[in-house]
Amino acid sequence: MAAYRKALISFIDILGFRQIVGSRNCDEISIALKTMRKFSEGDDSGEEFNARVIQFSDSIIRIRPLDSKTNEDGGYGALFHELLDIGMMQGDLANNNIYIRGGVTIGDISYESGNIFGPGFIRAYDLESKIANYPRIVVDRKIFDAMKIDKRLYSSHNDLDDEIGYIARELKRGSDGIHFIDYLGVTLNNIDEPHIGGYSFLKQHKTNILGNIKSTSELDGETGKYLWAAMYHNQFLDSEIEKNEDTLELWITEEELPLLETVLDPLV
């Protein structure tokens, strides 16, 4: 008998998948799709530590039921680990010039016997398709409200304020007031040899963005998402990296991307 379960639900979509299929070989596409599942290797039933992942074409649904076996003896930090996994995945994909958009929410969902439905699923889909707009994973405000009354969302080893502090480090807040996963920060905080690997990662991130926009001077839907990525890139550097002669080349300049001159207000 089908029944709803309360869960963290993430809906994630690869942007420009049609163009990716048309421009990359089968192996590259396969690696990208596997990357979207890599943080659920091993047990992916959703009953243990990893999220339950259901993939179809260029989209995935990630489900962490709050009544899972792992949560029976106290919360393991479901929200923190979901944001961490997605941030690492997003950074990995961006490093390979693949960008994703999505939403994370909490709600009721049923996903047994191959059927996926429920208000939580619809909310996650709406966040991805109607709210995110740019290559970002937005986090539903209702999750933070739920944390105040449901201890299964955070680690039993932390009090609520401490857990919120840890989660805040994984997020940025856009000028539209919407929180999204800070995948650059998450990646750099978890990368091997951050002083070396982090520099290379940020340099590649810049190269990929400029390569996608190329020399266009017109702002449209396709270039808009990369312009957002460029502004996020620069604003991350402004807040986290000291600008000096050794790091200056990491910033995207108006000479390299003239479209930056046309944007008066931050997009992120």
XYZ file of N, CA and C in Angstrom:
804
model
N 0.841 -1.194 0.000
C 0.000 0.000 0.000
C 0.881 1.251 0.000
N 0.644 2.145 -0.936
C 1.441 3.363 -1.042
C 1.148 4.306 0.111
N 2.195 4.969 0.577
C 2.034 5.933 1.669
C 3.082 7.022 1.514
N 2.733 8.214 1.936
C 3.687 9.316 1.907
C 4.698 9.177 3.039
N 5.931 9.659 2.766
C 6.958 9.757 3.790
C 7.494 11.187 3.776
N 7.732 11.705 4.951
C 8.331 13.043 5.058
C 9.817 12.924 4.711
N 10.294 13.781 3.819
C 11.668 13.647 3.341
C 12.229 14.980 2.878
N 13.561 15.046 2.854
C 14.246 16.083 2.099
C 14.241 15.640 0.647
N 13.854 16.532 -0.244
C 13.708 16.178 -1.651
C 14.449 17.204 -2.498
N 15.308 16.719 -3.369
C 16.055 17.598 -4.272
C 15.755 17.208 -5.715
N 15.390 18.185 -6.513
C 15.182 17.970 -7.948
C 16.257 18.752 -8.682
N 17.038 18.062 -9.522
C 18.193 18.671 -10.179
C 18.171 18.344 -11.665
N 18.471 19.344 -12.478
C 18.424 19.202 -13.930
C 19.717 19.726 -14.544
N 20.228 19.025 -15.557
C 21.400 19.494 -16.290
C 20.956 20.542 -17.301
N 21.567 21.707 -17.256
C 21.228 22.772 -18.196
C 21.887 22.521 -19.553
N 21.142 22.787 -20.628
C 21.694 22.646 -21.969
C 22.031 21.222 -22.343
N 21.248 20.266 -21.833
C 21.587 18.861 -22.070
C 21.532 18.516 -23.556
N 20.606 19.107 -24.289
C 20.515 18.840 -25.726
C 21.816 19.227 -26.432
N 22.351 20.390 -26.074
C 23.600 20.839 -26.687
C 24.769 19.952 -26.267
N 24.743 19.498 -25.013
C 25.807 18.616 -24.533
C 25.811 17.312 -25.315
N 24.626 16.744 -25.522
C 24.523 15.494 -26.281
C 25.024 15.694 -27.708
N 24.763 16.878 -28.266
C 25.167 17.136 -29.641
C 26.631 17.470 -29.817
N 27.313 17.823 -28.722
C 28.696 18.288 -28.854
C 29.731 17.414 -28.149
N 29.281 16.456 -27.349
C 30.230 15.614 -26.612
C 30.002 14.147 -26.938
N 31.059 13.357 -26.714
C 30.926 11.940 -27.035
C 30.176 11.190 -25.939
N 29.833 9.962 -26.235
C 29.002 9.162 -25.335
C 29.654 8.977 -23.975
N 30.970 8.762 -23.962
C 31.664 8.528 -22.703
C 31.620 9.754 -21.804
N 31.791 10.931 -22.373
C 31.741 12.169 -21.587
C 30.365 12.374 -20.973
N 29.330 12.086 -21.744
C 27.966 12.235 -21.240
C 27.703 11.234 -20.130
N 28.183 10.008 -20.318
C 28.000 8.970 -19.301
C 28.681 9.351 -17.991
N 29.880 9.916 -18.086
C 30.607 10.343 -16.885
C 29.835 11.434 -16.154
N 29.266 12.366 -16.911
C 28.489 13.450 -16.296
C 27.286 12.899 -15.546
N 26.592 11.950 -16.157
C 25.412 11.374 -15.512
C 25.805 10.564 -14.278
N 26.952 9.894 -14.345
C 27.425 9.141 -13.181
C 27.819 10.087 -12.050
N 28.362 11.245 -12.403
C 28.732 12.230 -11.387
C 27.519 12.659 -10.584
N 26.374 12.727 -11.234
C 25.150 13.135 -10.543
C 24.706 12.097 -9.518
N 25.274 10.877 -9.622
C 24.935 9.825 -8.668
C 26.078 9.489 -7.720
N 27.248 10.076 -7.922
C 28.451 9.587 -7.249
C 28.392 9.706 -5.733
N 27.625 10.628 -5.211
C 27.560 10.780 -3.761
C 26.454 9.929 -3.155
N 26.001 8.941 -3.934
C 25.068 7.948 -3.406
C 25.546 6.547 -3.752
N 26.848 6.400 -3.936
C 27.400 5.081 -4.206
C 27.219 4.183 -2.989
N 27.198 2.894 -3.234
C 26.925 1.947 -2.154
C 25.430 1.845 -1.959
N 24.986 1.902 -0.727
C 23.552 1.856 -0.458
C 22.912 3.172 -0.881
N 21.925 3.084 -1.765
C 21.221 4.296 -2.185
C 19.721 4.145 -1.981
N 19.346 3.350 -0.997
C 17.925 3.131 -0.729
C 17.298 4.320 -0.018
N 18.147 5.162 0.571
C 17.643 6.265 1.377
C 17.443 5.872 2.825
N 17.615 4.586 3.136
C 17.406 4.114 4.504
C 18.671 4.226 5.339
N 19.812 4.293 4.685
C 21.071 4.418 5.405
C 21.564 5.864 5.283
N 22.869 6.051 5.141
C 23.426 7.406 5.147
C 23.170 8.159 3.845
N 23.230 7.458 2.719
C 23.109 8.123 1.425
C 21.665 8.418 1.055
N 21.502 9.371 0.147
C 20.171 9.687 -0.361
C 19.727 8.622 -1.354
N 18.439 8.449 -1.469
C 17.860 7.631 -2.534
C 17.866 8.482 -3.789
N 18.448 7.956 -4.866
C 18.565 8.723 -6.103
C 17.814 8.023 -7.224
N 16.959 8.773 -7.887
C 16.220 8.266 -9.040
C 16.551 9.173 -10.210
N 17.080 8.587 -11.269
C 17.550 9.366 -12.409
C 16.721 9.053 -13.641
N 16.371 10.101 -14.383
C 15.718 9.906 -15.670
C 16.220 10.973 -16.631
N 16.829 10.516 -17.718
C 17.433 11.401 -18.712
C 18.405 12.354 -18.026
N 18.169 13.661 -18.127
C 19.111 14.652 -17.603
C 18.705 15.200 -16.248
N 17.796 14.527 -15.564
C 17.325 14.990 -14.254
C 17.464 13.893 -13.213
N 17.629 14.310 -11.958
C 17.625 13.345 -10.861
C 16.741 13.866 -9.733
N 16.193 12.917 -8.988
C 15.500 13.204 -7.742
C 16.314 12.569 -6.629
N 16.635 13.335 -5.610
C 17.331 12.832 -4.431
C 16.357 12.883 -3.260
N 16.262 11.773 -2.533
C 15.280 11.669 -1.450
C 15.971 11.172 -0.186
N 15.804 11.917 0.893
C 16.297 11.497 2.210
C 15.104 11.442 3.166
N 14.488 10.270 3.326
C 13.350 10.165 4.252
C 13.788 10.408 5.689
N 13.022 11.193 6.409
C 13.402 11.538 7.779
C 13.170 10.396 8.750
N 12.389 9.397 8.341
C 12.161 8.239 9.205
C 13.054 7.064 8.808
N 14.201 7.359 8.165
C 15.114 6.300 7.731
C 15.757 5.611 8.930
N 16.341 4.453 8.684
C 16.992 3.684 9.746
C 18.112 4.489 10.406
N 18.830 5.265 9.598
C 19.945 6.043 10.131
C 19.489 7.065 11.155
N 18.277 7.541 11.010
C 17.763 8.573 11.905
C 17.068 8.007 13.139
N 16.945 6.693 13.231
C 16.199 6.092 14.338
C 16.802 6.417 15.693
N 18.137 6.432 15.763
C 18.809 6.666 17.042
C 19.275 8.109 17.202
N 18.723 8.996 16.413
C 19.125 10.404 16.471
C 19.551 10.891 15.109
N 19.345 12.163 14.848
C 19.655 12.718 13.534
C 21.131 12.659 13.205
N 21.447 12.379 11.945
C 22.837 12.329 11.497
C 23.239 13.603 10.755
N 22.328 14.560 10.647
C 22.620 15.792 9.920
C 22.192 15.689 8.479
N 20.950 15.271 8.252
C 20.464 15.002 6.897
C 20.581 16.220 5.988
N 20.175 17.377 6.476
C 20.222 18.570 5.632
C 21.657 18.972 5.326
N 22.500 18.992 6.340
C 23.904 19.353 6.129
C 24.537 18.464 5.066
N 24.325 17.157 5.173
C 24.958 16.227 4.239
C 24.333 16.292 2.852
N 23.054 16.590 2.769
C 22.443 16.746 1.453
C 23.033 17.953 0.728
N 23.152 19.065 1.417
C 23.731 20.261 0.808
C 25.203 20.050 0.461
N 25.926 19.353 1.332
C 27.334 19.056 1.076
C 27.486 18.195 -0.174
N 26.700 17.124 -0.264
C 26.787 16.229 -1.418
C 26.471 16.961 -2.717
N 25.415 17.760 -2.696
C 25.030 18.472 -3.913
C 26.077 19.520 -4.276
N 26.612 20.226 -3.283
C 27.644 21.217 -3.555
C 28.884 20.601 -4.179
N 29.297 19.442 -3.673
C 30.450 18.752 -4.243
C 30.148 18.271 -5.660
N 28.961 17.747 -5.857
C 28.549 17.299 -7.184
C 28.525 18.461 -8.169
N 27.969 19.586 -7.731
C 27.870 20.755 -8.597
C 29.250 21.285 -8.966
N 30.160 21.307 -8.001
C 31.519 21.744 -8.286
C 32.227 20.816 -9.245
N 32.028 19.510 -9.071
C 32.637 18.515 -9.955
C 32.141 18.699 -11.385
N 30.833 18.887 -11.526
C 30.261 19.070 -12.859
C 30.727 20.380 -13.492
N 30.739 21.463 -12.718
C 31.174 22.757 -13.251
C 32.624 22.696 -13.719
N 33.431 21.924 -13.021
C 34.827 21.758 -13.413
C 34.938 21.094 -14.780
N 33.908 20.325 -15.130
C 33.842 19.675 -16.439
C 32.901 20.417 -17.392
N 32.649 21.684 -17.075
C 31.855 22.570 -17.928
C 30.417 22.085 -18.112
N 29.848 21.555 -17.048
C 28.446 21.154 -17.048
C 27.778 21.852 -15.871
N 26.662 22.496 -16.138
C 25.996 23.305 -15.116
C 24.606 22.750 -14.827
N 24.238 22.817 -13.566
C 22.960 22.260 -13.141
C 22.139 23.317 -12.419
N 20.856 23.046 -12.356
C 19.912 23.928 -11.670
C 18.960 23.042 -10.885
N 18.514 23.521 -9.724
C 17.612 22.668 -8.961
C 17.073 23.328 -7.717
N 16.364 22.521 -6.935
C 15.785 22.993 -5.693
C 15.759 21.902 -4.655
N 15.913 22.294 -3.396
C 15.860 21.374 -2.258
C 14.721 21.819 -1.354
N 13.858 20.886 -0.978
C 12.733 21.214 -0.118
C 12.489 20.084 0.870
N 11.482 20.243 1.696
C 11.030 19.190 2.597
C 9.540 19.004 2.356
N 9.105 17.755 2.341
C 7.688 17.521 2.094
C 7.364 16.044 2.027
N 6.130 15.754 1.680
C 5.653 14.375 1.579
C 5.880 13.846 0.170
N 6.355 12.598 0.101
C 6.624 11.975 -1.189
C 6.427 10.469 -1.084
N 5.992 9.872 -2.168
C 5.914 8.417 -2.286
C 6.757 8.021 -3.486
N 7.609 7.009 -3.315
C 8.516 6.656 -4.404
C 8.732 5.150 -4.505
N 7.765 4.379 -4.118
C 7.879 2.929 -4.202
C 7.321 2.429 -5.532
N 7.780 1.238 -5.936
C 7.264 0.549 -7.131
C 7.403 1.389 -8.397
N 8.427 2.221 -8.438
C 8.690 2.979 -9.653
C 7.841 4.211 -9.846
N 6.938 4.485 -8.927
C 6.091 5.672 -9.022
C 6.597 6.750 -8.068
N 6.713 7.965 -8.569
C 7.150 9.084 -7.742
C 6.081 10.158 -7.798
N 5.559 10.520 -6.639
C 4.545 11.568 -6.613
C 4.423 12.122 -5.204
N 3.715 13.219 -5.101
C 3.475 13.834 -3.802
C 3.725 15.326 -3.837
N 3.183 16.049 -2.884
C 3.364 17.509 -2.851
C 4.819 17.930 -2.700
N 5.624 17.139 -2.002
C 7.037 17.467 -1.866
C 7.768 17.386 -3.196
N 7.427 16.387 -3.991
C 8.019 16.232 -5.321
C 7.659 17.425 -6.207
N 6.395 17.822 -6.180
C 5.943 18.951 -6.994
C 6.645 20.240 -6.572
N 6.790 20.431 -5.268
C 7.466 21.629 -4.771
C 8.923 21.668 -5.231
N 9.625 20.540 -5.153
C 11.021 20.494 -5.588
C 11.131 20.799 -7.077
N 10.214 20.246 -7.863
C 10.211 20.508 -9.304
C 9.950 21.986 -9.589
N 9.014 22.582 -8.870
C 8.709 24.001 -9.069
C 9.899 24.888 -8.706
N 10.618 24.524 -7.657
C 11.812 25.292 -7.288
C 12.824 25.282 -8.426
N 13.012 24.117 -9.036
C 13.967 24.002 -10.144
C 13.498 24.754 -11.379
N 12.240 24.574 -11.744
C 11.753 25.081 -13.027
C 11.273 26.527 -12.992
N 10.871 27.020 -11.816
C 10.268 28.346 -11.747
C 11.029 29.347 -10.871
N 11.825 28.858 -9.943
C 12.461 29.746 -8.965
C 13.964 29.886 -9.181
N 14.650 28.784 -9.454
C 16.118 28.808 -9.514
C 16.630 29.758 -10.604
N 16.070 29.658 -11.805
C 16.379 30.532 -12.945
C 17.807 30.410 -13.465
N 18.783 30.405 -12.593
C 20.188 30.378 -12.983
C 20.793 29.019 -12.616
N 22.056 28.775 -12.965
C 22.695 27.512 -12.584
C 23.016 27.473 -11.088
N 21.969 27.380 -10.301
C 22.115 27.329 -8.850
C 21.100 26.335 -8.293
N 21.392 25.819 -7.117
C 20.484 24.921 -6.405
C 19.906 25.713 -5.245
N 18.631 26.072 -5.346
C 18.011 26.903 -4.322
C 17.480 26.028 -3.188
N 17.451 26.607 -2.001
C 17.024 25.881 -0.799
C 15.754 26.528 -0.269
N 14.717 25.725 -0.147
C 13.408 26.209 0.278
C 13.458 26.755 1.702
N 12.885 27.933 1.891
C 12.863 28.552 3.222
C 12.142 27.675 4.239
N 11.175 26.891 3.789
C 10.389 26.089 4.720
C 11.245 25.040 5.433
N 12.398 24.691 4.860
C 13.293 23.743 5.532
C 13.792 24.320 6.850
N 14.159 25.591 6.837
C 14.684 26.214 8.049
C 13.602 26.331 9.118
N 12.369 26.556 8.694
C 11.256 26.570 9.646
C 11.041 25.181 10.232
N 11.184 24.153 9.391
C 10.984 22.776 9.847
C 12.053 22.355 10.848
N 13.266 22.887 10.706
C 14.346 22.528 11.622
C 14.018 22.898 13.065
N 13.196 23.910 13.250
C 12.867 24.367 14.597
C 11.979 23.376 15.343
N 11.299 22.505 14.596
C 10.363 21.575 15.231
C 10.674 20.112 14.955
N 11.609 19.843 14.041
C 11.914 18.454 13.687
C 13.414 18.205 13.812
N 13.812 17.554 14.896
C 15.227 17.315 15.168
C 15.856 16.313 14.206
N 15.039 15.605 13.439
C 15.584 14.631 12.495
C 16.346 15.301 11.349
N 16.194 16.596 11.206
C 16.876 17.308 10.131
C 18.320 17.657 10.459
N 18.675 17.607 11.738
C 20.050 17.976 12.079
C 20.687 16.957 13.009
N 21.985 17.076 13.179
C 22.752 16.089 13.928
C 22.393 16.105 15.408
N 22.264 14.927 15.970
C 21.965 14.813 17.398
C 23.135 15.272 18.254
N 24.301 15.455 17.639
C 25.490 15.910 18.367
C 25.558 17.437 18.472
N 24.675 18.119 17.764
C 24.689 19.586 17.758
C 23.364 20.140 18.250
N 23.413 21.340 18.832
C 22.142 22.013 19.098
C 21.733 22.759 17.827
N 20.534 23.284 17.823
C 19.985 23.885 16.612
C 20.835 25.043 16.100
N 21.265 25.917 16.999
C 22.042 27.081 16.569
C 23.367 26.672 15.927
N 24.030 25.671 16.517
C 25.291 25.198 15.947
C 25.069 24.611 14.557
N 24.014 23.808 14.430
C 23.738 23.169 13.136
C 23.428 24.211 12.064
N 22.645 25.202 12.421
C 22.332 26.265 11.466
C 23.608 26.992 11.047
N 24.530 27.157 11.984
C 25.804 27.789 11.657
C 26.597 26.987 10.645
N 26.630 25.661 10.823
C 27.340 24.802 9.871
C 26.679 24.856 8.497
N 25.363 24.837 8.475
C 24.626 24.859 7.213
C 24.808 26.195 6.507
N 24.842 27.277 7.274
C 24.995 28.612 6.681
C 26.292 28.730 5.890
N 27.316 27.981 6.293
C 28.590 28.024 5.586
C 28.494 27.394 4.202
N 27.457 26.620 3.965
C 27.283 25.961 2.670
C 26.403 26.774 1.718
N 25.924 27.920 2.178
C 24.933 28.674 1.415
C 25.379 30.102 1.118
N 24.805 30.654 0.057
C 24.848 32.081 -0.231
C 23.402 32.551 -0.352
N 23.207 33.850 -0.196
C 21.875 34.418 -0.363
C 21.888 35.403 -1.516
N 20.994 35.184 -2.479
C 20.942 36.035 -3.652
C 20.280 37.365 -3.369
N 20.410 38.291 -4.311
C 19.772 39.593 -4.167
C 18.259 39.471 -4.172
N 17.743 38.337 -4.638
C 16.305 38.084 -4.601
C 15.863 37.480 -3.275
N 16.805 37.335 -2.333
C 16.479 36.807 -1.014
C 16.467 35.302 -0.921
N 16.776 34.624 -2.017
C 16.714 33.166 -2.057
C 18.082 32.577 -1.733
N 18.106 31.605 -0.832
C 19.350 30.913 -0.499
C 19.656 29.847 -1.552
N 20.932 29.719 -1.872
C 21.361 28.675 -2.804
C 22.684 28.091 -2.326
N 22.986 26.903 -2.799
C 24.200 26.210 -2.366
C 25.431 26.896 -2.961
N 26.362 27.234 -2.106
C 27.615 27.882 -2.500
C 28.595 26.799 -2.937
N 28.448 26.341 -4.181
C 29.243 25.184 -4.596
C 30.731 25.496 -4.706
N 31.089 26.735 -4.968
C 32.511 27.072 -4.979
C 33.098 26.940 -3.576
N 32.388 27.459 -2.588
C 32.857 27.358 -1.211
C 32.892 25.930 -0.713
N 31.837 25.175 -1.003
C 31.782 23.773 -0.579
C 32.939 22.992 -1.188
N 33.187 23.204 -2.471
C 34.259 22.476 -3.151
C 35.620 22.834 -2.574
N 35.890 24.116 -2.406
C 37.198 24.528 -1.898
C 37.420 24.091 -0.457
N 36.354 24.005 0.322
C 36.492 23.568 1.712
C 36.733 22.071 1.834
N 36.518 21.340 0.749
C 36.651 19.882 0.812
C 37.624 19.321 -0.216
N 38.324 20.194 -0.913
C 39.244 19.754 -1.947
C 40.586 19.380 -1.332
N 41.277 18.425 -1.953
C 42.622 18.063 -1.506
C 43.586 19.198 -1.853
N 44.481 19.498 -0.933
C 45.477 20.552 -1.125
C 44.822 21.826 -1.667
N 43.989 22.475 -0.858
C 43.211 23.624 -1.340
C 44.038 24.757 -1.922
N 45.257 24.981 -1.429
C 46.070 26.085 -1.946
C 46.511 25.822 -3.385
N 46.599 24.535 -3.743
C 47.003 24.177 -5.107
C 45.776 23.802 -5.937
N 45.041 22.806 -5.446
C 43.868 22.348 -6.178
C 42.791 23.404 -6.284
N 42.640 24.217 -5.233
C 41.628 25.261 -5.253
C 41.913 26.314 -6.305
N 43.165 26.687 -6.443
C 43.549 27.680 -7.453
C 43.244 27.149 -8.845
N 43.621 25.907 -9.093
C 43.376 25.302 -10.406
C 41.887 25.191 -10.690
N 41.123 24.844 -9.660
C 39.674 24.716 -9.816
C 39.045 26.055 -10.190
N 39.408 27.116 -9.484
C 38.844 28.436 -9.764
C 39.279 28.954 -11.136
N 40.498 28.673 -11.510
C 40.976 29.101 -12.825
C 40.215 28.377 -13.929
N 39.965 27.083 -13.737
C 39.202 26.317 -14.719
C 37.755 26.789 -14.772
N 37.201 27.131 -13.611
C 35.828 27.640 -13.548
C 35.709 28.916 -14.388
N 36.669 29.801 -14.257
C 36.688 31.028 -15.059
C 36.809 30.701 -16.545
N 37.724 29.822 -16.889
C 37.945 29.463 -18.292
C 36.684 28.895 -18.923
N 35.996 28.040 -18.192
C 34.775 27.427 -18.715
C 33.696 28.478 -18.971
N 33.527 29.388 -18.024
C 32.496 30.424 -18.174
C 32.779 31.289 -19.399
N 34.009 31.755 -19.534
C 34.359 32.606 -20.673
C 34.236 31.848 -21.989
N 34.581 30.582 -21.980
C 34.459 29.776 -23.190
C 33.022 29.598 -23.623
N 32.123 29.541 -22.667
C 30.708 29.371 -22.997
C 30.094 30.658 -23.544
N 30.471 31.774 -22.971
C 29.919 33.043 -23.439
C 30.611 33.515 -24.718
N 31.893 33.171 -24.852
C 32.698 33.552 -26.008
C 32.690 35.070 -26.186
N 32.479 35.531 -27.385
C 32.610 36.970 -27.642
C 31.269 37.663 -27.844
N 30.182 37.024 -27.459
C 28.873 37.627 -27.686
C 28.708 38.921 -26.898
N 27.986 39.853 -27.461
C 27.710 41.115 -26.768
C 26.230 41.264 -26.467
N 25.452 40.241 -26.801
C 24.012 40.281 -26.578
C 23.642 39.399 -25.396
N 22.775 39.926 -24.547
C 22.324 39.167 -23.387
C 21.020 38.460 -23.730
N 21.035 37.132 -23.691
C 19.828 36.352 -23.914
C 19.766 35.255 -22.866
N 18.785 34.359 -23.002
C 18.611 33.328 -21.992
C 19.809 32.416 -21.844
N 20.465 32.105 -22.955
C 21.609 31.199 -22.920
C 22.810 31.848 -22.244
N 23.113 33.085 -22.635
C 24.262 33.758 -22.030
C 23.950 34.237 -20.617
N 22.663 34.432 -20.321
C 22.276 34.923 -19.002
C 22.717 34.010 -17.879
N 22.616 32.696 -18.107
C 22.995 31.769 -17.040
C 24.505 31.797 -16.795
N 25.279 32.007 -17.864
C 26.726 32.080 -17.687
C 27.147 33.433 -17.128
N 26.385 34.468 -17.437
C 26.654 35.768 -16.823
C 26.421 35.685 -15.320
N 25.363 35.002 -14.918
C 25.119 34.785 -13.487
C 26.303 34.044 -12.874
N 26.775 32.989 -13.557
C 27.908 32.215 -13.047
C 29.151 33.087 -12.928
N 29.341 33.993 -13.886
C 30.499 34.894 -13.840
C 30.419 35.827 -12.642
N 29.228 36.337 -12.371
C 29.071 37.260 -11.244
C 29.196 36.524 -9.914
N 28.655 35.325 -9.851
C 28.827 34.498 -8.651
C 30.307 34.211 -8.433
N 31.004 33.865 -9.501
C 32.446 33.587 -9.443
C 33.196 34.781 -8.851
N 32.949 35.967 -9.399
C 33.660 37.162 -8.927
C 33.286 37.530 -7.499
N 32.016 37.422 -7.166
C 31.591 37.778 -5.814
C 32.131 36.790 -4.785
N 32.256 35.535 -5.185
C 32.889 34.566 -4.287
C 34.342 34.956 -4.044
N 35.059 35.281 -5.111
C 36.457 35.689 -4.967
C 36.579 36.932 -4.095
N 35.691 37.900 -4.310
C 35.745 39.137 -3.525
C 35.614 38.871 -2.028
N 34.812 37.875 -1.674
C 34.544 37.608 -0.263
C 35.513 36.612 0.363
N 36.169 35.795 -0.466
C 36.961 34.695 0.090
C 38.445 34.719 -0.261
N 38.822 35.417 -1.309
C 40.197 35.364 -1.804
C 40.825 36.756 -1.774
N 42.017 36.842 -1.246
C 42.735 38.118 -1.247
C 43.230 38.417 -2.655
N 42.892 39.592 -3.148
C 43.308 39.963 -4.502
C 44.726 40.521 -4.460
N 45.640 39.839 -5.130
C 47.022 40.300 -5.237
C 47.578 39.825 -6.577
N 48.840 40.067 -6.803
C 49.418 39.735 -8.108
C 49.408 38.236 -8.390
N 49.329 37.421 -7.344
C 49.306 35.975 -7.540
C 47.910 35.439 -7.845
N 46.885 36.183 -7.450
C 45.511 35.691 -7.625
C 44.698 36.525 -8.608
N 45.245 37.634 -9.059
C 44.484 38.588 -9.871
C 43.859 37.943 -11.105
N 44.553 36.989 -11.695
C 44.058 36.386 -12.932
C 42.819 35.516 -12.723
N 42.448 35.254 -11.475
C 41.265 34.437 -11.217
C 39.973 35.206 -11.476
N 40.006 36.528 -11.349
C 38.799 37.336 -11.544
C 38.443 37.433 -13.026
N 37.162 37.478 -13.321
C 36.685 37.723 -14.679
C 36.517 39.231 -14.845
N 37.234 39.804 -15.778
C 37.225 41.255 -15.951
C 36.208 41.678 -17.015
N 35.901 42.968 -17.031
C 34.990 43.507 -18.040
C 35.617 43.444 -19.429
N 36.936 43.484 -19.488
C 37.608 43.344 -20.779
C 37.419 41.933 -21.323
N 37.449 40.951 -20.440
C 37.253 39.566 -20.860
C 35.783 39.256 -21.120
N 34.905 39.922 -20.393
C 33.470 39.691 -20.522
C 32.748 41.037 -20.519
N 32.623 41.680 -21.680
C 32.002 43.009 -21.752
C 30.584 43.058 -21.200
N 29.879 41.935 -21.209
C 28.511 41.918 -20.693
C 28.438 42.325 -19.227
N 29.533 42.168 -18.502
C 29.535 42.566 -17.094
C 29.259 44.058 -16.938
N 29.630 44.846 -17.935
C 29.417 46.293 -17.863
C 27.938 46.652 -17.912
N 27.126 45.779 -18.506
C 25.704 46.089 -18.687
C 24.870 45.755 -17.468
N 25.458 45.080 -16.513
C 24.704 44.650 -15.337
C 24.944 45.637 -14.206
N 23.913 46.312 -13.790
C 24.048 47.328 -12.750
C 23.897 46.739 -11.363
N 23.036 45.726 -11.224
C 22.772 45.124 -9.924
C 23.259 43.687 -9.921
N 23.775 43.211 -8.795
C 24.228 41.826 -8.710
C 23.085 40.854 -8.964
N 23.393 39.783 -9.673
C 22.395 38.741 -9.908
C 22.400 37.706 -8.805
N 23.479 37.636 -8.055
C 23.583 36.594 -7.046
C 23.358 37.161 -5.661
